[in-house]
């Protein structure tokens, strides 16, 4: 069997020829080969590592460039959508401004028309008063007219009571419109009940108040400031209509009395 402690030519031995310190001994060759191998390994490993690093850098730059391009594209798309949305909102806002302006102009025009009608009614009332005074001076005709006016007093009182009720309901309706806490459905229910009331009431129907109420509900959007505690400071168009209605029932009373006198439905005190 082989001696493991002394394998043949496995161990590095000094030069058997007795040369000491020579450059060509086995010891120097034995060290040179591993060092050359290690150097070659390090050179190969370094070159491969540099190649891998370079590949990673190139891939990283490529990925970063791709992500940057995608983010820029998304940013441009988002910016375009935002600008489009802003343009759309500005267009809608301009439309709303024009619509509000149109409402305001219509309200001013309608208010002016009501004022003109009010002036006309006042002129007609003044003319009727003149006729009344002339009739009173004429004796029998004046007495007949006074009698007719007395007979129409009950109708006038009913009409005035109807207007007072409508005034209170309109004040409450406008307060509900201006309130920040009362629901819209509650106000709509109030408007519906008011329209039913004027349709069923003979006096209101005779005065034709239904269309006037609808006009108020549609156009009267005036509210006092938020700190206001007086409900009667709300509304604008409704107060014009209320004055117009009051003049209307006064004029209607005189017309009804005149018709009664002309048609002989009343008698003077001398008869």
PDB file of C-alpha atoms in Angstrom:
ATOM      1  CA  UNK A   1       0.000   0.000   0.000  1.00  0.00           C
ATOM      2  CA  UNK A   2       1.100   3.577  -0.596  1.00  0.00           C
ATOM      3  CA  UNK A   3       2.316   5.597   2.301  1.00  0.00           C
ATOM      4  CA  UNK A   4      -0.114   8.527   2.528  1.00  0.00           C
ATOM      5  CA  UNK A   5       2.355  10.447   4.590  1.00  0.00           C
ATOM      6  CA  UNK A   6       4.917  10.137   1.834  1.00  0.00           C
ATOM      7  CA  UNK A   7       3.227   9.859  -1.548  1.00  0.00           C
ATOM      8  CA  UNK A   8       5.616   9.576  -4.418  1.00  0.00           C
ATOM      9  CA  UNK A   9       6.562  12.976  -5.735  1.00  0.00           C
ATOM     10  CA  UNK A  10       3.516  14.603  -4.189  1.00  0.00           C
ATOM     11  CA  UNK A  11       5.258  16.671  -1.568  1.00  0.00           C
ATOM     12  CA  UNK A  12       7.419  19.600  -2.545  1.00  0.00           C
ATOM     13  CA  UNK A  13      10.995  18.698  -1.615  1.00  0.00           C
ATOM     14  CA  UNK A  14      14.182  20.676  -1.755  1.00  0.00           C
ATOM     15  CA  UNK A  15      16.377  20.258  -4.776  1.00  0.00           C
ATOM     16  CA  UNK A  16      17.924  16.797  -4.309  1.00  0.00           C
ATOM     17  CA  UNK A  17      20.992  17.910  -6.208  1.00  0.00           C
ATOM     18  CA  UNK A  18      21.812  20.224  -3.331  1.00  0.00           C
ATOM     19  CA  UNK A  19      21.243  23.502  -5.138  1.00  0.00           C
ATOM     20  CA  UNK A  20      19.957  26.024  -2.635  1.00  0.00           C
ATOM     21  CA  UNK A  21      18.250  29.304  -3.587  1.00  0.00           C
ATOM     22  CA  UNK A  22      18.027  28.406  -7.265  1.00  0.00           C
ATOM     23  CA  UNK A  23      15.356  30.011  -9.462  1.00  0.00           C
ATOM     24  CA  UNK A  24      14.204  26.810 -11.070  1.00  0.00           C
ATOM     25  CA  UNK A  25      13.229  24.784  -8.029  1.00  0.00           C
ATOM     26  CA  UNK A  26       9.806  23.162  -7.678  1.00  0.00           C
ATOM     27  CA  UNK A  27       8.731  25.508  -4.907  1.00  0.00           C
ATOM     28  CA  UNK A  28       8.786  28.611  -7.076  1.00  0.00           C
ATOM     29  CA  UNK A  29       6.909  26.889  -9.911  1.00  0.00           C
ATOM     30  CA  UNK A  30       4.315  25.588  -7.491  1.00  0.00           C
ATOM     31  CA  UNK A  31       3.518  29.161  -6.312  1.00  0.00           C
ATOM     32  CA  UNK A  32       3.616  30.737  -9.737  1.00  0.00           C
ATOM     33  CA  UNK A  33       0.891  28.573 -11.273  1.00  0.00           C
ATOM     34  CA  UNK A  34      -1.813  29.332  -8.649  1.00  0.00           C
ATOM     35  CA  UNK A  35      -0.988  33.027  -8.741  1.00  0.00           C
ATOM     36  CA  UNK A  36      -1.274  33.096 -12.506  1.00  0.00           C
ATOM     37  CA  UNK A  37      -4.568  31.210 -12.253  1.00  0.00           C
ATOM     38  CA  UNK A  38      -5.833  33.605  -9.587  1.00  0.00           C
ATOM     39  CA  UNK A  39      -4.812  36.604 -11.673  1.00  0.00           C
ATOM     40  CA  UNK A  40      -6.519  35.137 -14.721  1.00  0.00           C
ATOM     41  CA  UNK A  41      -9.633  34.393 -12.681  1.00  0.00           C
ATOM     42  CA  UNK A  42      -9.729  37.943 -11.286  1.00  0.00           C
ATOM     43  CA  UNK A  43      -9.256  39.422 -14.760  1.00  0.00           C
ATOM     44  CA  UNK A  44     -12.039  37.275 -16.191  1.00  0.00           C
ATOM     45  CA  UNK A  45     -14.318  37.935 -13.214  1.00  0.00           C
ATOM     46  CA  UNK A  46     -13.635  41.691 -13.379  1.00  0.00           C
ATOM     47  CA  UNK A  47     -14.343  41.792 -17.112  1.00  0.00           C
ATOM     48  CA  UNK A  48     -17.579  39.792 -16.719  1.00  0.00           C
ATOM     49  CA  UNK A  49     -18.622  41.925 -13.772  1.00  0.00           C
ATOM     50  CA  UNK A  50     -18.020  45.094 -15.740  1.00  0.00           C
ATOM     51  CA  UNK A  51     -20.037  43.678 -18.625  1.00  0.00           C
ATOM     52  CA  UNK A  52     -22.887  42.779 -16.275  1.00  0.00           C
ATOM     53  CA  UNK A  53     -22.714  46.202 -14.643  1.00  0.00           C
ATOM     54  CA  UNK A  54     -22.760  47.841 -18.055  1.00  0.00           C
ATOM     55  CA  UNK A  55     -25.762  45.751 -19.075  1.00  0.00           C
ATOM     56  CA  UNK A  56     -27.569  46.672 -15.858  1.00  0.00           C
ATOM     57  CA  UNK A  57     -26.780  50.361 -16.427  1.00  0.00           C
ATOM     58  CA  UNK A  58     -28.048  50.211 -19.986  1.00  0.00           C
ATOM     59  CA  UNK A  59     -31.210  48.394 -18.872  1.00  0.00           C
ATOM     60  CA  UNK A  60     -31.681  50.853 -16.030  1.00  0.00           C
ATOM     61  CA  UNK A  61     -31.283  53.830 -18.363  1.00  0.00           C
ATOM     62  CA  UNK A  62     -33.726  52.207 -20.785  1.00  0.00           C
ATOM     63  CA  UNK A  63     -36.287  51.553 -18.020  1.00  0.00           C
ATOM     64  CA  UNK A  64     -35.897  55.070 -16.635  1.00  0.00           C
ATOM     65  CA  UNK A  65     -36.301  56.554 -20.104  1.00  0.00           C
ATOM     66  CA  UNK A  66     -39.415  54.449 -20.730  1.00  0.00           C
ATOM     67  CA  UNK A  67     -40.962  55.350 -17.376  1.00  0.00           C
ATOM     68  CA  UNK A  68     -40.098  59.018 -17.928  1.00  0.00           C
ATOM     69  CA  UNK A  69     -41.730  58.963 -21.366  1.00  0.00           C
ATOM     70  CA  UNK A  70     -44.850  57.271 -19.981  1.00  0.00           C
ATOM     71  CA  UNK A  71     -45.086  59.747 -17.104  1.00  0.00           C
ATOM     72  CA  UNK A  72     -44.636  62.701 -19.454  1.00  0.00           C
ATOM     73  CA  UNK A  73     -47.314  61.286 -21.752  1.00  0.00           C
ATOM     74  CA  UNK A  74     -49.684  60.773 -18.820  1.00  0.00           C
ATOM     75  CA  UNK A  75     -48.915  64.261 -17.551  1.00  0.00           C
ATOM     76  CA  UNK A  76     -49.682  65.771 -20.943  1.00  0.00           C
ATOM     77  CA  UNK A  77     -52.909  63.748 -21.160  1.00  0.00           C
ATOM     78  CA  UNK A  78     -53.914  64.794 -17.640  1.00  0.00           C
ATOM     79  CA  UNK A  79     -53.071  68.420 -18.374  1.00  0.00           C
ATOM     80  CA  UNK A  80     -55.102  68.303 -21.584  1.00  0.00           C
ATOM     81  CA  UNK A  81     -58.103  66.786 -19.755  1.00  0.00           C
ATOM     82  CA  UNK A  82     -57.809  69.374 -16.984  1.00  0.00           C
ATOM     83  CA  UNK A  83     -57.715  72.222 -19.483  1.00  0.00           C
ATOM     84  CA  UNK A  84     -60.671  70.757 -21.345  1.00  0.00           C
ATOM     85  CA  UNK A  85     -62.609  70.414 -18.075  1.00  0.00           C
ATOM     86  CA  UNK A  86     -61.759  74.000 -17.086  1.00  0.00           C
ATOM     87  CA  UNK A  87     -62.857  75.250 -20.498  1.00  0.00           C
ATOM     88  CA  UNK A  88     -66.128  73.330 -20.194  1.00  0.00           C
ATOM     89  CA  UNK A  89     -66.781  74.729 -16.706  1.00  0.00           C
ATOM     90  CA  UNK A  90     -66.013  78.258 -17.872  1.00  0.00           C
ATOM     91  CA  UNK A  91     -68.450  77.824 -20.764  1.00  0.00           C
ATOM     92  CA  UNK A  92     -71.170  76.522 -18.416  1.00  0.00           C
ATOM     93  CA  UNK A  93     -70.503  79.395 -16.013  1.00  0.00           C
ATOM     94  CA  UNK A  94     -70.845  81.907 -18.820  1.00  0.00           C
ATOM     95  CA  UNK A  95     -74.117  80.294 -19.891  1.00  0.00           C
ATOM     96  CA  UNK A  96     -75.434  80.515 -16.312  1.00  0.00           C
ATOM     97  CA  UNK A  97     -74.389  84.165 -16.118  1.00  0.00           C
ATOM     98  CA  UNK A  98     -76.224  84.920 -19.339  1.00  0.00           C
ATOM     99  CA  UNK A  99     -79.288  83.019 -18.084  1.00  0.00           C
ATOM    100  CA  UNK A 100     -79.308  84.938 -14.783  1.00  0.00           C
ATOM    101  CA  UNK A 101     -78.858  88.175 -16.691  1.00  0.00           C
ATOM    102  CA  UNK A 102     -81.826  87.272 -18.867  1.00  0.00           C
ATOM    103  CA  UNK A 103     -83.932  86.525 -15.785  1.00  0.00           C
ATOM    104  CA  UNK A 104     -82.953  89.845 -14.254  1.00  0.00           C
ATOM    105  CA  UNK A 105     -83.853  91.735 -17.418  1.00  0.00           C
ATOM    106  CA  UNK A 106     -87.167  89.902 -17.654  1.00  0.00           C
ATOM    107  CA  UNK A 107     -87.911  90.682 -14.005  1.00  0.00           C
ATOM    108  CA  UNK A 108     -87.104  94.362 -14.507  1.00  0.00           C
ATOM    109  CA  UNK A 109     -89.271  94.474 -17.613  1.00  0.00           C
ATOM    110  CA  UNK A 110     -92.128  92.709 -15.853  1.00  0.00           C
ATOM    111  CA  UNK A 111     -91.841  94.988 -12.845  1.00  0.00           C
ATOM    112  CA  UNK A 112     -91.970  98.034 -15.102  1.00  0.00           C
ATOM    113  CA  UNK A 113     -95.051  96.655 -16.816  1.00  0.00           C
ATOM    114  CA  UNK A 114     -96.738  96.091 -13.454  1.00  0.00           C
ATOM    115  CA  UNK A 115     -95.838  99.609 -12.380  1.00  0.00           C
ATOM    116  CA  UNK A 116     -97.394 100.980 -15.562  1.00  0.00           C
ATOM    117  CA  UNK A 117    -100.521  98.917 -14.988  1.00  0.00           C
ATOM    118  CA  UNK A 118    -100.628 100.137 -11.408  1.00  0.00           C
ATOM    119  CA  UNK A 119    -100.442 103.739 -12.583  1.00  0.00           C
ATOM    120  CA  UNK A 120    -103.196 103.025 -15.073  1.00  0.00           C
ATOM    121  CA  UNK A 121    -105.360 101.487 -12.358  1.00  0.00           C
ATOM    122  CA  UNK A 122    -104.747 104.471 -10.129  1.00  0.00           C
ATOM    123  CA  UNK A 123    -105.777 106.763 -12.962  1.00  0.00           C
ATOM    124  CA  UNK A 124    -108.904 104.685 -13.562  1.00  0.00           C
ATOM    125  CA  UNK A 125    -109.671 104.719  -9.847  1.00  0.00           C
ATOM    126  CA  UNK A 126    -109.242 108.468  -9.777  1.00  0.00           C
ATOM    127  CA  UNK A 127    -111.520 108.721 -12.788  1.00  0.00           C
ATOM    128  CA  UNK A 128    -114.081 106.553 -11.012  1.00  0.00           C
ATOM    129  CA  UNK A 129    -113.832 108.726  -7.938  1.00  0.00           C
ATOM    130  CA  UNK A 130    -114.501 111.720 -10.103  1.00  0.00           C
ATOM    131  CA  UNK A 131    -117.484 109.962 -11.611  1.00  0.00           C
ATOM    132  CA  UNK A 132    -118.618 108.998  -8.146  1.00  0.00           C
ATOM    133  CA  UNK A 133    -118.429 112.560  -6.940  1.00  0.00           C
ATOM    134  CA  UNK A 134    -120.333 113.726 -10.002  1.00  0.00           C
ATOM    135  CA  UNK A 135    -122.938 111.035  -9.439  1.00  0.00           C
ATOM    136  CA  UNK A 136    -123.308 112.037  -5.800  1.00  0.00           C
ATOM    137  CA  UNK A 137    -123.857 115.609  -6.890  1.00  0.00           C
ATOM    138  CA  UNK A 138    -126.462 114.503  -9.409  1.00  0.00           C
ATOM    139  CA  UNK A 139    -128.870 113.426  -6.672  1.00  0.00           C
ATOM    140  CA  UNK A 140    -130.741 110.200  -7.486  1.00  0.00           C
ATOM    141  CA  UNK A 141    -127.876 108.712  -9.520  1.00  0.00           C
ATOM    142  CA  UNK A 142    -125.497 109.440  -6.662  1.00  0.00           C
ATOM    143  CA  UNK A 143    -127.794 107.786  -4.157  1.00  0.00           C
ATOM    144  CA  UNK A 144    -128.153 104.747  -6.410  1.00  0.00           C
ATOM    145  CA  UNK A 145    -124.389 104.449  -6.748  1.00  0.00           C
ATOM    146  CA  UNK A 146    -123.898 104.717  -2.995  1.00  0.00           C
ATOM    147  CA  UNK A 147    -126.487 101.990  -2.521  1.00  0.00           C
ATOM    148  CA  UNK A 148    -124.735  99.786  -5.088  1.00  0.00           C
ATOM    149  CA  UNK A 149    -121.383 100.343  -3.417  1.00  0.00           C
ATOM    150  CA  UNK A 150    -122.889  99.331  -0.089  1.00  0.00           C
ATOM    151  CA  UNK A 151    -124.251  96.186  -1.667  1.00  0.00           C
ATOM    152  CA  UNK A 152    -120.764  95.375  -3.029  1.00  0.00           C
ATOM    153  CA  UNK A 153    -119.153  95.916   0.362  1.00  0.00           C
ATOM    154  CA  UNK A 154    -119.516  92.257   1.327  1.00  0.00           C
ATOM    155  CA  UNK A 155    -117.832  91.150  -1.908  1.00  0.00           C
ATOM    156  CA  UNK A 156    -115.040  93.635  -1.310  1.00  0.00           C
ATOM    157  CA  UNK A 157    -114.518  92.381   2.245  1.00  0.00           C
ATOM    158  CA  UNK A 158    -114.312  88.788   1.048  1.00  0.00           C
ATOM    159  CA  UNK A 159    -111.827  89.805  -1.644  1.00  0.00           C
ATOM    160  CA  UNK A 160    -109.740  91.787   0.868  1.00  0.00           C
ATOM    161  CA  UNK A 161    -109.733  88.813   3.270  1.00  0.00           C
ATOM    162  CA  UNK A 162    -108.588  86.546   0.430  1.00  0.00           C
ATOM    163  CA  UNK A 163    -105.717  88.938  -0.332  1.00  0.00           C
ATOM    164  CA  UNK A 164    -104.714  89.050   3.341  1.00  0.00           C
ATOM    165  CA  UNK A 165    -104.610  85.257   3.448  1.00  0.00           C
ATOM    166  CA  UNK A 166    -102.563  85.174   0.238  1.00  0.00           C
ATOM    167  CA  UNK A 167    -100.182  87.767   1.637  1.00  0.00           C
ATOM    168  CA  UNK A 168     -99.502  85.614   4.701  1.00  0.00           C
ATOM    169  CA  UNK A 169     -99.047  82.499   2.572  1.00  0.00           C
ATOM    170  CA  UNK A 170     -96.700  84.321   0.187  1.00  0.00           C
ATOM    171  CA  UNK A 171     -94.607  85.589   3.109  1.00  0.00           C
ATOM    172  CA  UNK A 172     -94.255  82.035   4.429  1.00  0.00           C
ATOM    173  CA  UNK A 173     -93.541  80.677   0.941  1.00  0.00           C
ATOM    174  CA  UNK A 174     -90.790  83.258   0.317  1.00  0.00           C
ATOM    175  CA  UNK A 175     -89.323  82.556   3.749  1.00  0.00           C
ATOM    176  CA  UNK A 176     -89.178  78.856   2.851  1.00  0.00           C
ATOM    177  CA  UNK A 177     -87.524  79.746  -0.460  1.00  0.00           C
ATOM    178  CA  UNK A 178     -84.873  81.845   1.295  1.00  0.00           C
ATOM    179  CA  UNK A 179     -84.334  79.380   4.147  1.00  0.00           C
ATOM    180  CA  UNK A 180     -81.183  77.261   4.160  1.00  0.00           C
ATOM    181  CA  UNK A 181     -82.744  74.507   6.258  1.00  0.00           C
ATOM    182  CA  UNK A 182     -86.279  74.087   4.963  1.00  0.00           C
ATOM    183  CA  UNK A 183     -86.502  71.405   2.257  1.00  0.00           C
ATOM    184  CA  UNK A 184     -87.463  72.308  -1.296  1.00  0.00           C
ATOM    185  CA  UNK A 185     -90.337  69.795  -1.262  1.00  0.00           C
ATOM    186  CA  UNK A 186     -91.980  71.711   1.595  1.00  0.00           C
ATOM    187  CA  UNK A 187     -91.938  74.931  -0.454  1.00  0.00           C
ATOM    188  CA  UNK A 188     -93.326  73.158  -3.535  1.00  0.00           C
ATOM    189  CA  UNK A 189     -96.158  71.740  -1.407  1.00  0.00           C
ATOM    190  CA  UNK A 190     -96.957  75.256  -0.158  1.00  0.00           C
ATOM    191  CA  UNK A 191     -97.071  76.559  -3.743  1.00  0.00           C
ATOM    192  CA  UNK A 192     -99.341  73.713  -4.796  1.00  0.00           C
ATOM    193  CA  UNK A 193    -101.774  74.399  -1.948  1.00  0.00           C
ATOM    194  CA  UNK A 194    -101.856  78.120  -2.780  1.00  0.00           C
ATOM    195  CA  UNK A 195    -102.712  77.411  -6.418  1.00  0.00           C
ATOM    196  CA  UNK A 196    -105.503  75.057  -5.342  1.00  0.00           C
ATOM    197  CA  UNK A 197    -106.837  77.720  -2.993  1.00  0.00           C
ATOM    198  CA  UNK A 198    -107.092  80.432  -5.663  1.00  0.00           C
ATOM    199  CA  UNK A 199    -108.672  77.990  -8.133  1.00  0.00           C
ATOM    200  CA  UNK A 200    -111.378  76.968  -5.669  1.00  0.00           C
ATOM    201  CA  UNK A 201    -112.025  80.466  -4.258  1.00  0.00           C
ATOM    202  CA  UNK A 202    -114.635  82.263  -6.453  1.00  0.00           C
ATOM    203  CA  UNK A 203    -113.232  85.711  -5.651  1.00  0.00           C
ATOM    204  CA  UNK A 204    -109.644  84.690  -6.465  1.00  0.00           C
ATOM    205  CA  UNK A 205    -110.810  82.966  -9.623  1.00  0.00           C
ATOM    206  CA  UNK A 206    -112.701  86.101 -10.663  1.00  0.00           C
ATOM    207  CA  UNK A 207    -109.539  88.172 -10.191  1.00  0.00           C
ATOM    208  CA  UNK A 208    -107.446  85.646 -12.157  1.00  0.00           C
ATOM    209  CA  UNK A 209    -104.775  85.208  -9.483  1.00  0.00           C
ATOM    210  CA  UNK A 210    -103.565  81.771 -10.593  1.00  0.00           C
ATOM    211  CA  UNK A 211    -101.331  83.006 -13.431  1.00  0.00           C
ATOM    212  CA  UNK A 212     -99.991  85.829 -11.221  1.00  0.00           C
ATOM    213  CA  UNK A 213     -99.015  83.347  -8.506  1.00  0.00           C
ATOM    214  CA  UNK A 214     -97.221  81.135 -11.023  1.00  0.00           C
ATOM    215  CA  UNK A 215     -95.300  84.183 -12.206  1.00  0.00           C
ATOM    216  CA  UNK A 216     -94.275  84.970  -8.614  1.00  0.00           C
ATOM    217  CA  UNK A 217     -93.137  81.402  -7.987  1.00  0.00           C
ATOM    218  CA  UNK A 218     -91.067  81.471 -11.163  1.00  0.00           C
ATOM    219  CA  UNK A 219     -89.471  84.915 -10.956  1.00  0.00           C
ATOM    220  CA  UNK A 220     -89.398  86.189  -7.378  1.00  0.00           C
ATOM    221  CA  UNK A 221     -85.986  85.085  -6.047  1.00  0.00           C
ATOM    222  CA  UNK A 222     -85.254  88.066  -3.801  1.00  0.00           C
ATOM    223  CA  UNK A 223     -84.017  87.270  -0.277  1.00  0.00           C
ATOM    224  CA  UNK A 224     -82.841  89.578   2.479  1.00  0.00           C
ATOM    225  CA  UNK A 225     -79.407  89.114   4.079  1.00  0.00           C
ATOM    226  CA  UNK A 226     -78.644  86.034   6.183  1.00  0.00           C
ATOM    227  CA  UNK A 227     -78.969  87.942   9.472  1.00  0.00           C
ATOM    228  CA  UNK A 228     -82.488  89.108   8.623  1.00  0.00           C
ATOM    229  CA  UNK A 229     -85.173  88.028  11.097  1.00  0.00           C
ATOM    230  CA  UNK A 230     -88.127  89.808   9.446  1.00  0.00           C
ATOM    231  CA  UNK A 231     -89.882  87.497   6.976  1.00  0.00           C
ATOM    232  CA  UNK A 232     -91.602  90.450   5.304  1.00  0.00           C
ATOM    233  CA  UNK A 233     -88.276  91.766   3.998  1.00  0.00           C
ATOM    234  CA  UNK A 234     -88.000  88.786   1.658  1.00  0.00           C
ATOM    235  CA  UNK A 235     -89.510  88.949  -1.803  1.00  0.00           C
ATOM    236  CA  UNK A 236     -89.815  91.743  -4.324  1.00  0.00           C
ATOM    237  CA  UNK A 237     -92.211  90.891  -7.132  1.00  0.00           C
ATOM    238  CA  UNK A 238     -94.799  89.465  -4.738  1.00  0.00           C
ATOM    239  CA  UNK A 239     -95.250  92.876  -3.029  1.00  0.00           C
ATOM    240  CA  UNK A 240     -95.805  94.549  -6.395  1.00  0.00           C
ATOM    241  CA  UNK A 241     -98.485  91.988  -7.193  1.00  0.00           C
ATOM    242  CA  UNK A 242    -100.164  92.419  -3.802  1.00  0.00           C
ATOM    243  CA  UNK A 243    -100.503  96.170  -4.352  1.00  0.00           C
ATOM    244  CA  UNK A 244    -101.765  95.504  -7.862  1.00  0.00           C
ATOM    245  CA  UNK A 245    -104.385  93.059  -6.540  1.00  0.00           C
ATOM    246  CA  UNK A 246    -105.537  95.557  -3.916  1.00  0.00           C
ATOM    247  CA  UNK A 247    -106.085  98.181  -6.583  1.00  0.00           C
ATOM    248  CA  UNK A 248    -107.808  95.592  -8.727  1.00  0.00           C
ATOM    249  CA  UNK A 249    -110.428  94.651  -6.117  1.00  0.00           C
ATOM    250  CA  UNK A 250    -111.109  98.334  -5.438  1.00  0.00           C
ATOM    251  CA  UNK A 251    -111.625  98.961  -9.123  1.00  0.00           C
ATOM    252  CA  UNK A 252    -113.701  95.793  -9.440  1.00  0.00           C
ATOM    253  CA  UNK A 253    -115.977  96.922  -6.620  1.00  0.00           C
ATOM    254  CA  UNK A 254    -116.760 100.190  -8.415  1.00  0.00           C
ATOM    255  CA  UNK A 255    -117.286  98.418 -11.723  1.00  0.00           C
ATOM    256  CA  UNK A 256    -119.693  95.957 -10.156  1.00  0.00           C
ATOM    257  CA  UNK A 257    -121.590  98.829  -8.528  1.00  0.00           C
ATOM    258  CA  UNK A 258    -121.762 100.727 -11.818  1.00  0.00           C
ATOM    259  CA  UNK A 259    -123.031  97.672 -13.663  1.00  0.00           C
ATOM    260  CA  UNK A 260    -125.690  97.222 -10.997  1.00  0.00           C
ATOM    261  CA  UNK A 261    -126.813 100.837 -11.417  1.00  0.00           C
ATOM    262  CA  UNK A 262    -126.848 100.705 -15.209  1.00  0.00           C
ATOM    263  CA  UNK A 263    -128.730  97.414 -15.247  1.00  0.00           C
ATOM    264  CA  UNK A 264    -131.286  98.632 -12.693  1.00  0.00           C
ATOM    265  CA  UNK A 265    -130.367  96.013 -10.120  1.00  0.00           C
ATOM    266  CA  UNK A 266    -130.395  98.546  -7.325  1.00  0.00           C
ATOM    267  CA  UNK A 267    -132.864 101.179  -6.173  1.00  0.00           C
ATOM    268  CA  UNK A 268    -132.289 104.681  -5.015  1.00  0.00           C
ATOM    269  CA  UNK A 269    -133.528 105.709  -1.549  1.00  0.00           C
ATOM    270  CA  UNK A 270    -136.359 107.841  -3.061  1.00  0.00           C
ATOM    271  CA  UNK A 271    -138.100 104.764  -4.520  1.00  0.00           C
TER     272      UNK A 271
END
